[in-house]
Amino acid sequence: MEGRKGTIFTVFSTAYAVGKTLIAINIAAELAHQGRKVCLVDLDLQFGDLCYYLKLSPKLTIADAQRAMKNNPNDVSVVEYLTTWKKGNVQFEVLANPRLMEEAYNMEVDVIRNLVQQLQLEFDYVIIDTTSTFSALNLAMMDLSTIINFVGIVDFIPTIKNMKRGSDTLKELGYDDSKIRYILNRSNAKTRIDVQDVESILGKHFDYVLPNDFQAAQNSVRNGIPLVIDARHTSLAKELASIVEVYDQSDGGKKPEKEENQGGWLSRLFS
Ligand SMILES: Nc1ncnc2c1ncn2[C@@H]1O[C@H](COP(=O)(O)OP(=O)(O)OP(=O)(O)O)[C@@H](O)[C@H]1O
Ligand SMILES: [Mg+2]
C-alpha cells in the first residue's frame, strides 16, 4: 500500500489509573484542533474507557473489524469501523474497544497490527491508548510507534519501583531513548515523595509535568469533552496541549538529560 504514513503515539504506563486515557484523548483532540487528521485507538481491549470518557456509542468496534478480516482478509477497510467525535469544527475518529469480554479476549495481535497500519495510511496521527502491561500487543504497538509516551505518577513506592522496572525494560528491549517521552501526571497531588528523587532513580528527566486538577478532569469526563477543547484556560489543559506542540520540532522536543542528581532517602532504597 502506497501513501502517507501517519505518526503513531502510544500512551503507556506500568501502573493503573495514572491518566493514560485522559492524556491520549487530549493529545488526539489537540492535534485535531490544529487541523490534523487524527484517529484514537482503544487498545485497552477489556476495560477501555475512551468511548465512556468521550460519550460515544459506537455502532462498530475493533472486534467487528477483526471478524470482517477473518471472513474477507483482503477486502476490509478499517475506516468503516470508526466512530466520530465532533464538537464545532474539531473532529477526530475513534476505533472502539470490543463490547464483549469474549471478543476482547479473542482479539489477535497480527490483526490489530494490520488495522493500525491501515490507519497510518489514512490519518496524520494515530494515538493508541493501552493497558499497563508488557503484553505482546503493547510491545507490537510500541514497535510501530513513532513516540512512546510513558506516563507515571509519584504516589507510592511500588508505583515508582514499577516505573523504574518499566523504564529499564524499554531500554533492554532496545527502544531508542529519543522515542520515549516521560510524562509525570498529577505532579502536585499530595505526596511525601520528591519528584527529583524519582528522576534520580529513573535516571530520566520528565519531559512533561502535568498538574493535578481533579475538578477539570472530572468535568471533562462528565461532559465528554476533552480538556484542550472546553477547558483551555486550565493549567492542566495548557500542559496537555504542550505535549503536542513539540512533536514537529526536529529534535522531537526532547529535553536534554539532567545532570545526575544525588537523590535523597528514596533513591537509596533503589541503589
Ligand atoms: N492531572 C489529573 N488531575 C486530576 N485527575 C486526573 C488527572 N489525570 C487523570 N485524572 C483522573 O484520574 C482517573 C484515571 O485517569 P485515566 O482513566 O486517564 O487513567 P488510565 O491510566 O487510563 O487508567 P487505566 O489504567 O484504568 O486505563 C480519571 O478519573 C481521570 O479523570
Ligand atoms: Mg485507561
mmCIF file of C-alpha atoms and ligand atoms in Angstrom:
data_model
loop_
_atom_site.group_PDB
_atom_site.id
_atom_site.type_symbol
_atom_site.label_atom_id
_atom_site.label_comp_id
_atom_site.label_asym_id
_atom_site.label_seq_id
_atom_site.Cartn_x
_atom_site.Cartn_y
_atom_site.Cartn_z
ATOM 1 C CA MET A 1 0.000 0.000 0.000
ATOM 2 C CA GLU A 2 1.433 3.362 -1.031
ATOM 3 C CA GLY A 3 0.642 6.719 0.521
ATOM 4 C CA ARG A 4 1.402 8.813 3.556
ATOM 5 C CA LYS A 5 2.431 7.244 6.801
ATOM 6 C CA GLY A 6 0.923 8.833 9.870
ATOM 7 C CA THR A 7 2.773 9.359 13.103
ATOM 8 C CA ILE A 8 1.898 6.852 15.829
ATOM 9 C CA PHE A 9 1.869 7.818 19.519
ATOM 10 C CA THR A 10 1.379 5.130 22.103
ATOM 11 C CA VAL A 11 0.416 6.082 25.645
ATOM 12 C CA PHE A 12 1.737 3.504 28.095
ATOM 13 C CA SER A 13 2.402 3.106 31.809
ATOM 14 C CA THR A 14 3.372 0.492 34.361
ATOM 15 C CA ALA A 15 0.629 1.467 36.813
ATOM 16 C CA TYR A 16 -3.146 1.681 36.572
ATOM 17 C CA ALA A 17 -5.180 4.865 36.678
ATOM 18 C CA VAL A 18 -2.251 7.209 36.071
ATOM 19 C CA GLY A 19 -4.003 9.182 33.314
ATOM 20 C CA LYS A 20 -3.160 7.275 30.115
ATOM 21 C CA THR A 21 -6.658 7.611 28.695
ATOM 22 C CA LEU A 22 -7.017 11.277 29.657
ATOM 23 C CA ILE A 23 -3.656 12.040 28.053
ATOM 24 C CA ALA A 24 -4.376 10.016 24.882
ATOM 25 C CA ILE A 25 -7.705 11.808 24.425
ATOM 26 C CA ASN A 26 -6.196 15.251 24.856
ATOM 27 C CA ILE A 27 -3.269 14.589 22.524
ATOM 28 C CA ALA A 28 -5.779 13.478 19.882
ATOM 29 C CA ALA A 29 -8.092 16.435 20.493
ATOM 30 C CA GLU A 30 -5.271 18.984 20.420
ATOM 31 C CA LEU A 31 -3.911 17.624 17.133
ATOM 32 C CA ALA A 32 -7.442 17.656 15.698
ATOM 33 C CA HIS A 33 -7.863 21.223 16.979
ATOM 34 C CA GLN A 34 -4.744 22.111 14.976
ATOM 35 C CA GLY A 35 -6.436 20.728 11.873
ATOM 36 C CA ARG A 36 -4.707 17.354 11.740
ATOM 37 C CA LYS A 37 -6.493 14.182 10.708
ATOM 38 C CA VAL A 38 -6.473 12.037 13.829
ATOM 39 C CA CYS A 39 -7.603 8.571 14.913
ATOM 40 C CA LEU A 40 -7.647 7.436 18.520
ATOM 41 C CA VAL A 41 -7.461 3.657 19.105
ATOM 42 C CA ASP A 42 -8.657 1.949 22.288
ATOM 43 C CA LEU A 43 -6.344 -0.989 22.915
ATOM 44 C CA ASP A 44 -7.438 -1.357 26.499
ATOM 45 C CA LEU A 45 -9.444 -4.146 24.936
ATOM 46 C CA GLN A 46 -11.197 -5.463 28.037
ATOM 47 C CA PHE A 47 -11.782 -2.304 30.053
ATOM 48 C CA GLY A 48 -11.390 0.529 27.558
ATOM 49 C CA ASP A 49 -12.601 3.955 28.664
ATOM 50 C CA LEU A 50 -12.248 6.059 25.518
ATOM 51 C CA CYS A 51 -15.894 5.882 24.465
ATOM 52 C CA TYR A 52 -17.063 6.329 28.042
ATOM 53 C CA TYR A 53 -14.861 9.434 28.519
ATOM 54 C CA LEU A 54 -15.980 10.853 25.152
ATOM 55 C CA LYS A 55 -19.667 9.900 25.475
ATOM 56 C CA LEU A 56 -19.604 7.927 22.252
ATOM 57 C CA SER A 57 -21.875 4.996 21.409
ATOM 58 C CA PRO A 58 -20.021 3.129 18.674
ATOM 59 C CA LYS A 59 -22.069 1.065 16.267
ATOM 60 C CA LEU A 60 -18.996 -0.945 15.311
ATOM 61 C CA THR A 61 -15.837 -1.818 17.205
ATOM 62 C CA ILE A 62 -12.387 -3.267 16.587
ATOM 63 C CA ALA A 63 -13.909 -6.730 17.181
ATOM 64 C CA ASP A 64 -16.251 -6.227 14.203
ATOM 65 C CA ALA A 65 -13.236 -5.230 12.100
ATOM 66 C CA GLN A 66 -11.422 -8.426 13.134
ATOM 67 C CA ARG A 67 -14.483 -10.550 12.314
ATOM 68 C CA ALA A 68 -14.690 -8.965 8.875
ATOM 69 C CA MET A 69 -10.978 -9.548 8.275
ATOM 70 C CA LYS A 70 -11.324 -13.215 9.154
ATOM 71 C CA ASN A 71 -14.167 -13.571 6.652
ATOM 72 C CA ASN A 72 -12.612 -11.487 3.949
ATOM 73 C CA PRO A 73 -8.922 -10.839 4.596
ATOM 74 C CA ASN A 74 -8.240 -8.641 1.580
ATOM 75 C CA ASP A 75 -11.359 -6.565 1.496
ATOM 76 C CA VAL A 76 -11.704 -4.803 4.826
ATOM 77 C CA SER A 77 -11.333 -1.076 5.211
ATOM 78 C CA VAL A 78 -10.719 -0.061 8.805
ATOM 79 C CA VAL A 79 -12.320 3.364 8.282
ATOM 80 C CA GLU A 80 -15.721 1.691 8.124
ATOM 81 C CA TYR A 81 -15.324 0.691 11.785
ATOM 82 C CA LEU A 82 -14.621 4.143 13.226
ATOM 83 C CA THR A 83 -16.824 6.397 15.341
ATOM 84 C CA THR A 84 -16.584 10.187 15.005
ATOM 85 C CA TRP A 85 -16.193 12.580 17.945
ATOM 86 C CA LYS A 86 -17.124 16.126 16.934
ATOM 87 C CA LYS A 87 -17.658 19.492 18.558
ATOM 88 C CA GLY A 88 -17.796 22.668 16.487
ATOM 89 C CA ASN A 89 -15.140 22.360 13.842
ATOM 90 C CA VAL A 90 -12.984 19.918 15.819
ATOM 91 C CA GLN A 91 -13.377 16.271 14.991
ATOM 92 C CA PHE A 92 -11.438 13.049 15.243
ATOM 93 C CA GLU A 93 -12.151 9.355 14.805
ATOM 94 C CA VAL A 94 -12.144 6.580 17.386
ATOM 95 C CA LEU A 95 -11.598 2.851 16.882
ATOM 96 C CA ALA A 96 -13.582 1.497 19.836
ATOM 97 C CA ASN A 97 -12.648 -1.445 22.039
ATOM 98 C CA PRO A 98 -14.835 -4.594 21.839
ATOM 99 C CA ARG A 99 -18.232 -4.568 23.536
ATOM 100 C CA LEU A 100 -17.972 -8.101 24.934
ATOM 101 C CA MET A 101 -15.257 -9.552 27.150
ATOM 102 C CA GLU A 102 -15.134 -12.659 24.987
ATOM 103 C CA GLU A 103 -14.486 -10.540 21.889
ATOM 104 C CA ALA A 104 -11.734 -8.650 23.712
ATOM 105 C CA TYR A 105 -10.131 -11.912 24.804
ATOM 106 C CA ASN A 106 -10.130 -13.223 21.236
ATOM 107 C CA MET A 107 -8.528 -10.199 19.584
ATOM 108 C CA GLU A 108 -5.315 -11.095 17.751
ATOM 109 C CA VAL A 109 -2.117 -9.068 17.716
ATOM 110 C CA ASP A 110 -1.489 -9.599 13.992
ATOM 111 C CA VAL A 111 -4.963 -8.373 13.082
ATOM 112 C CA ILE A 112 -4.627 -5.301 15.303
ATOM 113 C CA ARG A 113 -1.212 -4.523 13.811
ATOM 114 C CA ASN A 114 -2.714 -4.720 10.345
ATOM 115 C CA LEU A 115 -5.598 -2.407 11.337
ATOM 116 C CA VAL A 116 -3.253 0.165 12.873
ATOM 117 C CA GLN A 117 -1.036 0.094 9.793
ATOM 118 C CA GLN A 118 -4.121 0.741 7.658
ATOM 119 C CA LEU A 119 -4.990 3.698 9.903
ATOM 120 C CA GLN A 120 -1.474 5.009 9.442
ATOM 121 C CA LEU A 121 -2.149 5.344 5.740
ATOM 122 C CA GLU A 122 -5.395 7.276 6.310
ATOM 123 C CA PHE A 123 -4.507 9.604 9.183
ATOM 124 C CA ASP A 124 -1.806 12.140 10.031
ATOM 125 C CA TYR A 125 -1.738 10.825 13.589
ATOM 126 C CA VAL A 126 -2.791 7.566 15.208
ATOM 127 C CA ILE A 127 -2.966 7.766 19.008
ATOM 128 C CA ILE A 128 -3.038 4.456 20.872
ATOM 129 C CA ASP A 129 -4.345 4.052 24.409
ATOM 130 C CA THR A 130 -3.017 0.916 26.112
ATOM 131 C CA THR A 131 -3.030 -1.092 29.308
ATOM 132 C CA SER A 132 -0.330 -1.180 31.971
ATOM 133 C CA THR A 133 1.405 -4.407 30.977
ATOM 134 C CA PHE A 134 4.281 -5.515 28.778
ATOM 135 C CA SER A 135 1.924 -7.664 26.697
ATOM 136 C CA ALA A 136 2.586 -8.945 23.174
ATOM 137 C CA LEU A 137 0.024 -6.429 21.912
ATOM 138 C CA ASN A 138 1.538 -3.440 23.691
ATOM 139 C CA LEU A 139 5.025 -4.381 22.518
ATOM 140 C CA ALA A 140 3.782 -4.730 18.937
ATOM 141 C CA MET A 141 2.288 -1.233 19.193
ATOM 142 C CA MET A 142 5.453 0.200 20.730
ATOM 143 C CA ASP A 143 7.409 -1.296 17.835
ATOM 144 C CA LEU A 144 5.135 0.531 15.386
ATOM 145 C CA SER A 145 5.194 3.787 17.348
ATOM 146 C CA THR A 146 6.983 6.973 16.494
ATOM 147 C CA ILE A 147 6.755 8.083 20.120
ATOM 148 C CA ILE A 148 6.049 6.134 23.306
ATOM 149 C CA ASN A 149 4.547 8.360 25.982
ATOM 150 C CA PHE A 150 5.422 6.708 29.269
ATOM 151 C CA VAL A 151 3.140 8.077 31.990
ATOM 152 C CA GLY A 152 3.968 7.956 35.669
ATOM 153 C CA ILE A 153 2.730 9.365 38.923
ATOM 154 C CA VAL A 154 4.552 9.815 42.153
ATOM 155 C CA ASP A 155 2.356 8.310 44.810
ATOM 156 C CA PHE A 156 3.573 5.115 46.440
ATOM 157 C CA ILE A 157 6.909 3.309 46.419
ATOM 158 C CA PRO A 158 5.632 0.237 44.475
ATOM 159 C CA THR A 159 4.457 2.572 41.676
ATOM 160 C CA ILE A 160 7.922 4.066 41.450
ATOM 161 C CA LYS A 161 9.549 0.634 41.561
ATOM 162 C CA ASN A 162 7.370 -0.439 38.622
ATOM 163 C CA MET A 163 8.107 2.763 36.711
ATOM 164 C CA LYS A 164 11.811 2.030 37.106
ATOM 165 C CA ARG A 165 11.292 -1.583 36.034
ATOM 166 C CA GLY A 166 9.281 -0.391 33.024
ATOM 167 C CA SER A 167 11.826 2.212 32.026
ATOM 168 C CA ASP A 168 14.678 -0.340 32.344
ATOM 169 C CA THR A 169 12.665 -2.856 30.320
ATOM 170 C CA LEU A 170 12.102 -0.383 27.474
ATOM 171 C CA LYS A 171 15.855 0.183 27.444
ATOM 172 C CA GLU A 172 16.610 -3.559 27.481
ATOM 173 C CA LEU A 173 14.153 -4.035 24.635
ATOM 174 C CA GLY A 174 16.284 -1.660 22.623
ATOM 175 C CA TYR A 175 13.876 1.252 22.163
ATOM 176 C CA ASP A 176 15.765 4.384 21.279
ATOM 177 C CA ASP A 177 15.627 6.833 24.156
ATOM 178 C CA SER A 178 14.608 9.634 21.787
ATOM 179 C CA LYS A 179 11.423 7.677 21.066
ATOM 180 C CA ILE A 180 10.325 7.677 24.719
ATOM 181 C CA ARG A 181 8.686 10.634 26.470
ATOM 182 C CA TYR A 182 8.389 10.603 30.236
ATOM 183 C CA ILE A 183 5.214 12.283 31.447
ATOM 184 C CA LEU A 184 4.666 12.953 35.116
ATOM 185 C CA ASN A 185 0.955 13.276 35.831
ATOM 186 C CA ARG A 186 -0.794 14.729 38.886
ATOM 187 C CA SER A 187 2.513 16.305 39.883
ATOM 188 C CA ASN A 188 1.128 18.449 42.687
ATOM 189 C CA ALA A 189 -1.011 15.751 44.247
ATOM 190 C CA LYS A 190 -0.223 15.369 47.946
ATOM 191 C CA THR A 191 2.703 13.015 48.379
ATOM 192 C CA ARG A 192 5.791 12.859 50.546
ATOM 193 C CA ILE A 193 7.889 11.658 47.643
ATOM 194 C CA ASP A 194 10.165 14.148 45.938
ATOM 195 C CA VAL A 195 9.995 14.269 42.117
ATOM 196 C CA GLN A 196 13.750 14.887 41.872
ATOM 197 C CA ASP A 197 14.316 11.717 43.831
ATOM 198 C CA VAL A 198 12.184 9.817 41.351
ATOM 199 C CA GLU A 199 14.054 11.328 38.408
ATOM 200 C CA SER A 200 17.294 10.278 40.019
ATOM 201 C CA ILE A 201 16.020 6.696 40.438
ATOM 202 C CA LEU A 202 14.803 6.549 36.854
ATOM 203 C CA GLY A 203 17.927 8.259 35.536
ATOM 204 C CA LYS A 204 15.477 10.299 33.429
ATOM 205 C CA HIS A 205 14.127 13.779 33.416
ATOM 206 C CA PHE A 206 10.351 14.084 32.979
ATOM 207 C CA ASP A 207 9.715 15.654 29.563
ATOM 208 C CA TYR A 208 6.286 16.918 30.651
ATOM 209 C CA VAL A 209 4.831 17.609 34.049
ATOM 210 C CA LEU A 210 1.038 17.758 34.326
ATOM 211 C CA PRO A 211 -0.657 19.265 37.351
ATOM 212 C CA ASN A 212 -3.359 17.598 39.380
ATOM 213 C CA ASP A 213 -6.761 19.155 38.635
ATOM 214 C CA PHE A 214 -9.498 16.900 39.882
ATOM 215 C CA GLN A 215 -12.315 19.305 39.010
ATOM 216 C CA ALA A 216 -11.232 19.883 35.400
ATOM 217 C CA ALA A 217 -10.592 16.163 34.818
ATOM 218 C CA GLN A 218 -13.951 15.232 36.341
ATOM 219 C CA ASN A 219 -15.860 17.860 34.321
ATOM 220 C CA SER A 220 -14.235 16.662 31.136
ATOM 221 C CA VAL A 221 -15.404 13.093 31.738
ATOM 222 C CA ARG A 222 -18.863 14.242 32.819
ATOM 223 C CA ASN A 223 -19.319 16.309 29.651
ATOM 224 C CA GLY A 224 -17.485 14.007 27.263
ATOM 225 C CA ILE A 225 -15.327 16.878 26.028
ATOM 226 C CA PRO A 226 -11.511 16.877 26.097
ATOM 227 C CA LEU A 227 -9.909 19.499 28.349
ATOM 228 C CA VAL A 228 -7.984 21.071 25.470
ATOM 229 C CA ILE A 229 -11.315 21.827 23.777
ATOM 230 C CA ASP A 230 -13.514 23.114 26.594
ATOM 231 C CA ALA A 231 -11.135 23.997 29.408
ATOM 232 C CA ARG A 232 -8.200 25.511 27.548
ATOM 233 C CA HIS A 233 -7.682 28.106 30.259
ATOM 234 C CA THR A 234 -6.713 25.495 32.892
ATOM 235 C CA SER A 235 -3.048 24.752 33.578
ATOM 236 C CA LEU A 236 -3.769 21.064 33.028
ATOM 237 C CA ALA A 237 -5.120 21.723 29.503
ATOM 238 C CA LYS A 238 -2.199 24.037 28.713
ATOM 239 C CA GLU A 239 0.319 21.388 29.738
ATOM 240 C CA LEU A 240 -1.577 18.695 27.827
ATOM 241 C CA ALA A 241 -1.545 20.884 24.716
ATOM 242 C CA SER A 242 2.190 21.451 25.157
ATOM 243 C CA ILE A 243 2.791 17.713 24.714
ATOM 244 C CA VAL A 244 1.670 18.153 21.123
ATOM 245 C CA GLU A 245 3.422 21.476 20.469
ATOM 246 C CA VAL A 246 6.875 19.988 20.310
ATOM 247 C CA TYR A 247 6.219 16.947 18.157
ATOM 248 C CA ASP A 248 7.084 18.684 14.938
ATOM 249 C CA GLN A 249 10.427 20.010 16.130
ATOM 250 C CA SER A 250 13.433 18.364 14.535
ATOM 251 C CA ASP A 251 14.793 17.167 17.872
ATOM 252 C CA GLY A 252 11.321 15.924 18.733
ATOM 253 C CA GLY A 253 11.195 18.473 21.530
ATOM 254 C CA LYS A 254 13.080 16.192 23.857
ATOM 255 C CA LYS A 255 14.758 17.989 26.717
ATOM 256 C CA PRO A 256 18.408 17.199 27.442
ATOM 257 C CA GLU A 257 19.004 14.732 30.250
ATOM 258 C CA LYS A 258 19.558 16.438 33.560
ATOM 259 C CA GLU A 259 22.820 16.287 35.450
ATOM 260 C CA GLU A 260 22.972 13.224 37.672
ATOM 261 C CA ASN A 261 21.077 14.014 40.865
ATOM 262 C CA GLN A 262 22.466 12.551 44.091
ATOM 263 C CA GLY A 263 18.914 11.925 45.306
ATOM 264 C CA GLY A 264 17.560 11.623 48.815
ATOM 265 C CA TRP A 265 16.168 8.889 51.023
ATOM 266 C CA LEU A 266 14.073 7.311 48.272
ATOM 267 C CA SER A 267 16.873 6.839 45.766
ATOM 268 C CA ARG A 268 18.890 4.995 48.399
ATOM 269 C CA LEU A 269 16.142 2.373 48.517
ATOM 270 C CA PHE A 270 16.767 1.612 44.849
ATOM 271 C CA SER A 271 20.534 1.819 44.729
HETATM 272 N N1 LIG B 1 -3.938 15.501 36.000
HETATM 273 C C1 LIG B 1 -5.039 14.984 36.547
HETATM 274 N N2 LIG B 1 -5.687 15.643 37.547
HETATM 275 C C2 LIG B 1 -6.788 15.109 38.102
HETATM 276 N N3 LIG B 1 -7.355 13.952 37.759
HETATM 277 C C3 LIG B 1 -6.763 13.262 36.766
HETATM 278 C C4 LIG B 1 -5.589 13.738 36.100
HETATM 279 N N4 LIG B 1 -5.237 12.837 35.156
HETATM 280 C C5 LIG B 1 -6.151 11.847 35.219
HETATM 281 N N5 LIG B 1 -7.073 12.103 36.172
HETATM 282 C C6 LIG B 1 -8.213 11.260 36.555
HETATM 283 O O1 LIG B 1 -7.682 10.045 37.067
HETATM 284 C C7 LIG B 1 -8.519 8.944 36.706
HETATM 285 C C8 LIG B 1 -7.700 7.935 35.921
HETATM 286 O O2 LIG B 1 -7.348 8.507 34.653
HETATM 287 P P1 LIG B 1 -7.294 7.610 33.356
HETATM 288 O O3 LIG B 1 -8.529 6.789 33.238
HETATM 289 O O4 LIG B 1 -6.945 8.503 32.232
HETATM 290 O O5 LIG B 1 -6.059 6.668 33.743
HETATM 291 P P2 LIG B 1 -5.567 5.355 32.981
HETATM 292 O O6 LIG B 1 -4.092 5.281 33.209
HETATM 293 O O7 LIG B 1 -6.063 5.345 31.602
HETATM 294 O O8 LIG B 1 -6.318 4.228 33.834
HETATM 295 P P3 LIG B 1 -6.447 2.656 33.455
HETATM 296 O O9 LIG B 1 -5.169 2.017 33.928
HETATM 297 O O10 LIG B 1 -7.647 2.229 34.254
HETATM 298 O O11 LIG B 1 -6.654 2.567 31.984
HETATM 299 C C9 LIG B 1 -9.676 9.539 35.895
HETATM 300 O O12 LIG B 1 -10.753 9.743 36.749
HETATM 301 C C10 LIG B 1 -9.107 10.863 35.395
HETATM 302 O O13 LIG B 1 -10.114 11.823 35.177
HETATM 303 MG MG MG B 2 -7.209 3.923 30.571
#
